[in-house]
Structure formats: structure tokens, C-alpha cells
Amino acid sequence: MADGFTGPDGATVGAASAVRPFLLTQGRVAGYASGSAIPVEAQVVATTAGIDALDRLTLERHDIIAACRWPQSVAEIAARLRLHLNVVRVLAEDLCAEGQLTVHVPRPGAARDASVLRKIIDGLRAIPDSRGVLRDSD
């Protein structure tokens, strides 16, 4: 992927998708199976089964698993892969149901905790833009 980003393991991930979001999710919306969407601050990490399945996964599913070798929030994954947040939520739900991802939802109220929000903002800023430039200011 020529315009992707380098993940923590050095693998290139994250080329922008030219496919419409509803095609990626087959028209489904986040929370389809579970009744509620995965929170944006939830930490997602690939399982051993997910890493082992990388060669068999297609496009966005492959990129999500590759990006999740280390825990990161759903918001960070969406930003890194330049995918719509709800697309990442739906695909993460699918991958979790298949045993390829684990989702760790923070304690209730964590989304209103300023330190958690600061960590999410800092994580998003650590992702380079399309030119490879980091955001360095508030």
C-alpha cells in the first residue's frame, strides 16, 4: 500500500478505502449483533487466531487485525486506517465474533474522565496525516 501508514510493528497499514462504507458493512450498522455499538474509547487487540488468519483476511479486515497487534482504541483504528468510525465498529464486532479480536470496554463513565480523553487525543495526534506529518499542537 503506497499511501498507508507504518504500524508499531513496521507493517504498512491504512490505505484509504475508495469503497462506500455501506458496502464494507453489507448495510449493517454498529451494534447490529450486540444491541449497542462498541464505544470509541474501547481498546481492541488482535488475538493469536486473528494474527494467524492475517493471510486469509481481505482488505479492511486484514488492515484492522494488522493494526491491532497492540491495543488501541476504536477511534485510533478508524483514524489510522482512514475508515468511517461505524465501519470499524461493525467490522470489529464481526472479527470479535469470529475470535480474531478482543474488545476491552473501559469502566462506565470513563468516556467522561479527562485523563482517558487526553490519552485518546494524544493517541490520535500521534497518527501522521496523509503527508506523514504529525500534529503537534492543541
mmCIF file of C-alpha atoms in Angstrom:
data_model
loop_
_atom_site.group_PDB
_atom_site.id
_atom_site.type_symbol
_atom_site.label_atom_id
_atom_site.label_comp_id
_atom_site.label_asym_id
_atom_site.label_seq_id
_atom_site.Cartn_x
_atom_site.Cartn_y
_atom_site.Cartn_z
ATOM 1 C CA MET A 1 0.000 0.000 0.000
ATOM 2 C CA ALA A 2 1.797 3.050 -1.226
ATOM 3 C CA ASP A 3 -0.172 5.590 0.810
ATOM 4 C CA GLY A 4 -0.585 3.541 4.014
ATOM 5 C CA PHE A 5 0.967 4.140 7.409
ATOM 6 C CA THR A 6 3.540 2.133 9.279
ATOM 7 C CA GLY A 7 2.183 0.401 12.380
ATOM 8 C CA PRO A 8 4.083 -0.242 15.618
ATOM 9 C CA ASP A 9 5.469 -3.483 14.174
ATOM 10 C CA GLY A 10 6.735 -1.796 10.999
ATOM 11 C CA ALA A 11 3.985 -3.270 8.803
ATOM 12 C CA THR A 12 2.250 -0.889 6.416
ATOM 13 C CA VAL A 13 -1.450 -0.419 7.134
ATOM 14 C CA GLY A 14 -4.136 2.081 6.394
ATOM 15 C CA ALA A 15 -4.613 2.992 2.761
ATOM 16 C CA ALA A 16 -7.814 4.986 2.381
ATOM 17 C CA SER A 17 -10.705 2.933 1.096
ATOM 18 C CA ALA A 18 -12.490 4.036 -2.060
ATOM 19 C CA VAL A 19 -15.394 1.693 -1.275
ATOM 20 C CA ARG A 20 -18.578 3.133 0.178
ATOM 21 C CA PRO A 21 -18.982 2.394 3.906
ATOM 22 C CA PHE A 22 -22.327 0.598 3.497
ATOM 23 C CA LEU A 23 -20.700 -1.850 1.084
ATOM 24 C CA LEU A 24 -17.981 -2.700 3.605
ATOM 25 C CA THR A 25 -20.573 -3.498 6.261
ATOM 26 C CA GLN A 26 -23.180 -5.000 3.917
ATOM 27 C CA GLY A 27 -25.583 -2.279 5.006
ATOM 28 C CA ARG A 28 -25.274 -3.121 8.696
ATOM 29 C CA VAL A 29 -24.772 -0.512 11.380
ATOM 30 C CA ALA A 30 -22.762 -0.697 14.590
ATOM 31 C CA GLY A 31 -24.465 -2.607 17.379
ATOM 32 C CA TYR A 32 -26.229 -4.956 14.960
ATOM 33 C CA ALA A 33 -25.489 -8.167 16.887
ATOM 34 C CA SER A 34 -24.887 -6.869 20.396
ATOM 35 C CA GLY A 35 -27.598 -4.214 20.579
ATOM 36 C CA SER A 36 -25.112 -1.398 21.270
ATOM 37 C CA ALA A 37 -22.091 -0.101 19.404
ATOM 38 C CA ILE A 38 -18.549 -0.630 20.662
ATOM 39 C CA PRO A 39 -17.538 2.618 22.409
ATOM 40 C CA VAL A 40 -14.945 4.729 20.579
ATOM 41 C CA GLU A 41 -12.643 4.531 23.591
ATOM 42 C CA ALA A 42 -12.787 0.709 23.783
ATOM 43 C CA GLN A 43 -9.380 -0.937 23.418
ATOM 44 C CA VAL A 44 -9.147 -3.527 20.644
ATOM 45 C CA VAL A 45 -6.381 -6.093 20.257
ATOM 46 C CA ALA A 46 -5.865 -8.953 17.810
ATOM 47 C CA THR A 47 -5.957 -12.479 19.170
ATOM 48 C CA THR A 48 -3.498 -15.209 18.240
ATOM 49 C CA ALA A 49 -6.192 -16.618 15.944
ATOM 50 C CA GLY A 50 -6.511 -13.212 14.267
ATOM 51 C CA ILE A 51 -2.772 -12.917 13.692
ATOM 52 C CA ASP A 52 -2.686 -16.479 12.340
ATOM 53 C CA ALA A 53 -5.566 -15.653 9.956
ATOM 54 C CA LEU A 54 -3.941 -12.490 8.513
ATOM 55 C CA ASP A 55 -3.027 -14.189 5.223
ATOM 56 C CA ARG A 56 -6.636 -15.288 4.730
ATOM 57 C CA LEU A 57 -8.314 -11.991 5.613
ATOM 58 C CA THR A 58 -9.338 -9.489 2.981
ATOM 59 C CA LEU A 59 -8.713 -5.756 2.732
ATOM 60 C CA GLU A 60 -10.133 -3.816 5.669
ATOM 61 C CA ARG A 61 -10.400 -6.866 7.928
ATOM 62 C CA HIS A 62 -6.713 -7.590 7.286
ATOM 63 C CA ASP A 63 -5.786 -3.964 7.981
ATOM 64 C CA ILE A 64 -7.749 -3.900 11.255
ATOM 65 C CA ILE A 65 -6.087 -7.077 12.553
ATOM 66 C CA ALA A 66 -2.645 -5.857 11.413
ATOM 67 C CA ALA A 67 -3.198 -2.519 13.171
ATOM 68 C CA CYS A 68 -4.359 -4.256 16.356
ATOM 69 C CA ARG A 69 -1.229 -6.228 17.167
ATOM 70 C CA TRP A 70 -1.029 -3.818 20.125
ATOM 71 C CA PRO A 71 -4.115 -2.491 21.951
ATOM 72 C CA GLN A 72 -5.582 0.726 20.679
ATOM 73 C CA SER A 73 -8.938 2.449 20.710
ATOM 74 C CA VAL A 74 -11.583 2.049 18.038
ATOM 75 C CA ALA A 75 -11.190 5.776 17.300
ATOM 76 C CA GLU A 76 -7.439 5.349 16.732
ATOM 77 C CA ILE A 77 -8.029 2.425 14.366
ATOM 78 C CA ALA A 78 -10.562 4.428 12.340
ATOM 79 C CA ALA A 79 -8.179 7.380 12.113
ATOM 80 C CA ARG A 80 -5.131 5.259 11.293
ATOM 81 C CA LEU A 81 -6.915 3.298 8.561
ATOM 82 C CA ARG A 82 -8.909 6.302 7.371
ATOM 83 C CA LEU A 83 -12.154 4.380 7.639
ATOM 84 C CA HIS A 84 -15.520 5.587 8.873
ATOM 85 C CA LEU A 85 -15.858 5.012 12.623
ATOM 86 C CA ASN A 86 -19.023 2.923 12.264
ATOM 87 C CA VAL A 87 -17.372 0.738 9.611
ATOM 88 C CA VAL A 88 -14.591 -0.045 12.082
ATOM 89 C CA ARG A 89 -17.175 -0.751 14.782
ATOM 90 C CA VAL A 90 -19.121 -3.195 12.590
ATOM 91 C CA LEU A 91 -16.026 -4.973 11.291
ATOM 92 C CA ALA A 92 -14.566 -5.120 14.821
ATOM 93 C CA GLU A 93 -17.800 -6.730 16.047
ATOM 94 C CA ASP A 94 -17.543 -9.293 13.244
ATOM 95 C CA LEU A 95 -13.877 -10.008 13.954
ATOM 96 C CA CYS A 96 -14.602 -10.305 17.666
ATOM 97 C CA ALA A 97 -17.447 -12.773 16.992
ATOM 98 C CA GLU A 98 -15.015 -14.801 14.859
ATOM 99 C CA GLY A 99 -12.475 -14.864 17.707
ATOM 100 C CA GLN A 100 -9.927 -12.733 15.849
ATOM 101 C CA LEU A 101 -10.198 -9.604 18.017
ATOM 102 C CA THR A 102 -10.732 -8.947 21.681
ATOM 103 C CA VAL A 103 -12.543 -5.797 22.763
ATOM 104 C CA HIS A 104 -11.882 -4.319 26.202
ATOM 105 C CA VAL A 105 -14.580 -1.822 27.148
ATOM 106 C CA PRO A 106 -13.475 0.662 29.822
ATOM 107 C CA ARG A 107 -15.361 1.078 33.045
ATOM 108 C CA PRO A 108 -18.633 3.033 32.870
ATOM 109 C CA GLY A 109 -18.045 6.767 32.916
ATOM 110 C CA ALA A 110 -14.501 6.525 31.572
ATOM 111 C CA ALA A 111 -15.563 8.476 28.492
ATOM 112 C CA ARG A 112 -16.139 11.462 30.770
ATOM 113 C CA ASP A 113 -12.791 11.003 32.537
ATOM 114 C CA ALA A 114 -10.490 13.813 31.358
ATOM 115 C CA SER A 115 -7.365 11.646 31.614
ATOM 116 C CA VAL A 116 -8.893 8.985 29.342
ATOM 117 C CA LEU A 117 -9.971 11.620 26.832
ATOM 118 C CA ARG A 118 -6.477 13.168 26.910
ATOM 119 C CA LYS A 119 -4.925 9.744 26.180
ATOM 120 C CA ILE A 120 -7.274 9.257 23.213
ATOM 121 C CA ILE A 121 -6.486 12.736 21.871
ATOM 122 C CA ASP A 122 -2.747 12.144 22.294
ATOM 123 C CA GLY A 123 -3.055 8.789 20.513
ATOM 124 C CA LEU A 124 -4.923 10.352 17.605
ATOM 125 C CA ARG A 125 -2.339 13.123 17.334
ATOM 126 C CA ALA A 126 0.418 10.514 17.166
ATOM 127 C CA ILE A 127 -1.021 9.293 13.863
ATOM 128 C CA PRO A 128 0.585 11.097 10.919
ATOM 129 C CA ASP A 129 -1.627 12.829 8.379
ATOM 130 C CA SER A 130 -1.686 11.867 4.690
ATOM 131 C CA ARG A 131 1.656 13.668 4.183
ATOM 132 C CA GLY A 132 3.261 11.805 7.094
ATOM 133 C CA VAL A 133 3.252 14.934 9.297
ATOM 134 C CA LEU A 134 2.385 14.650 12.999
ATOM 135 C CA ARG A 135 0.007 17.092 14.643
ATOM 136 C CA ASP A 136 1.946 18.844 17.379
ATOM 137 C CA SER A 137 -0.451 21.373 18.886
ATOM 138 C CA ASP A 138 -3.770 21.511 20.723
#
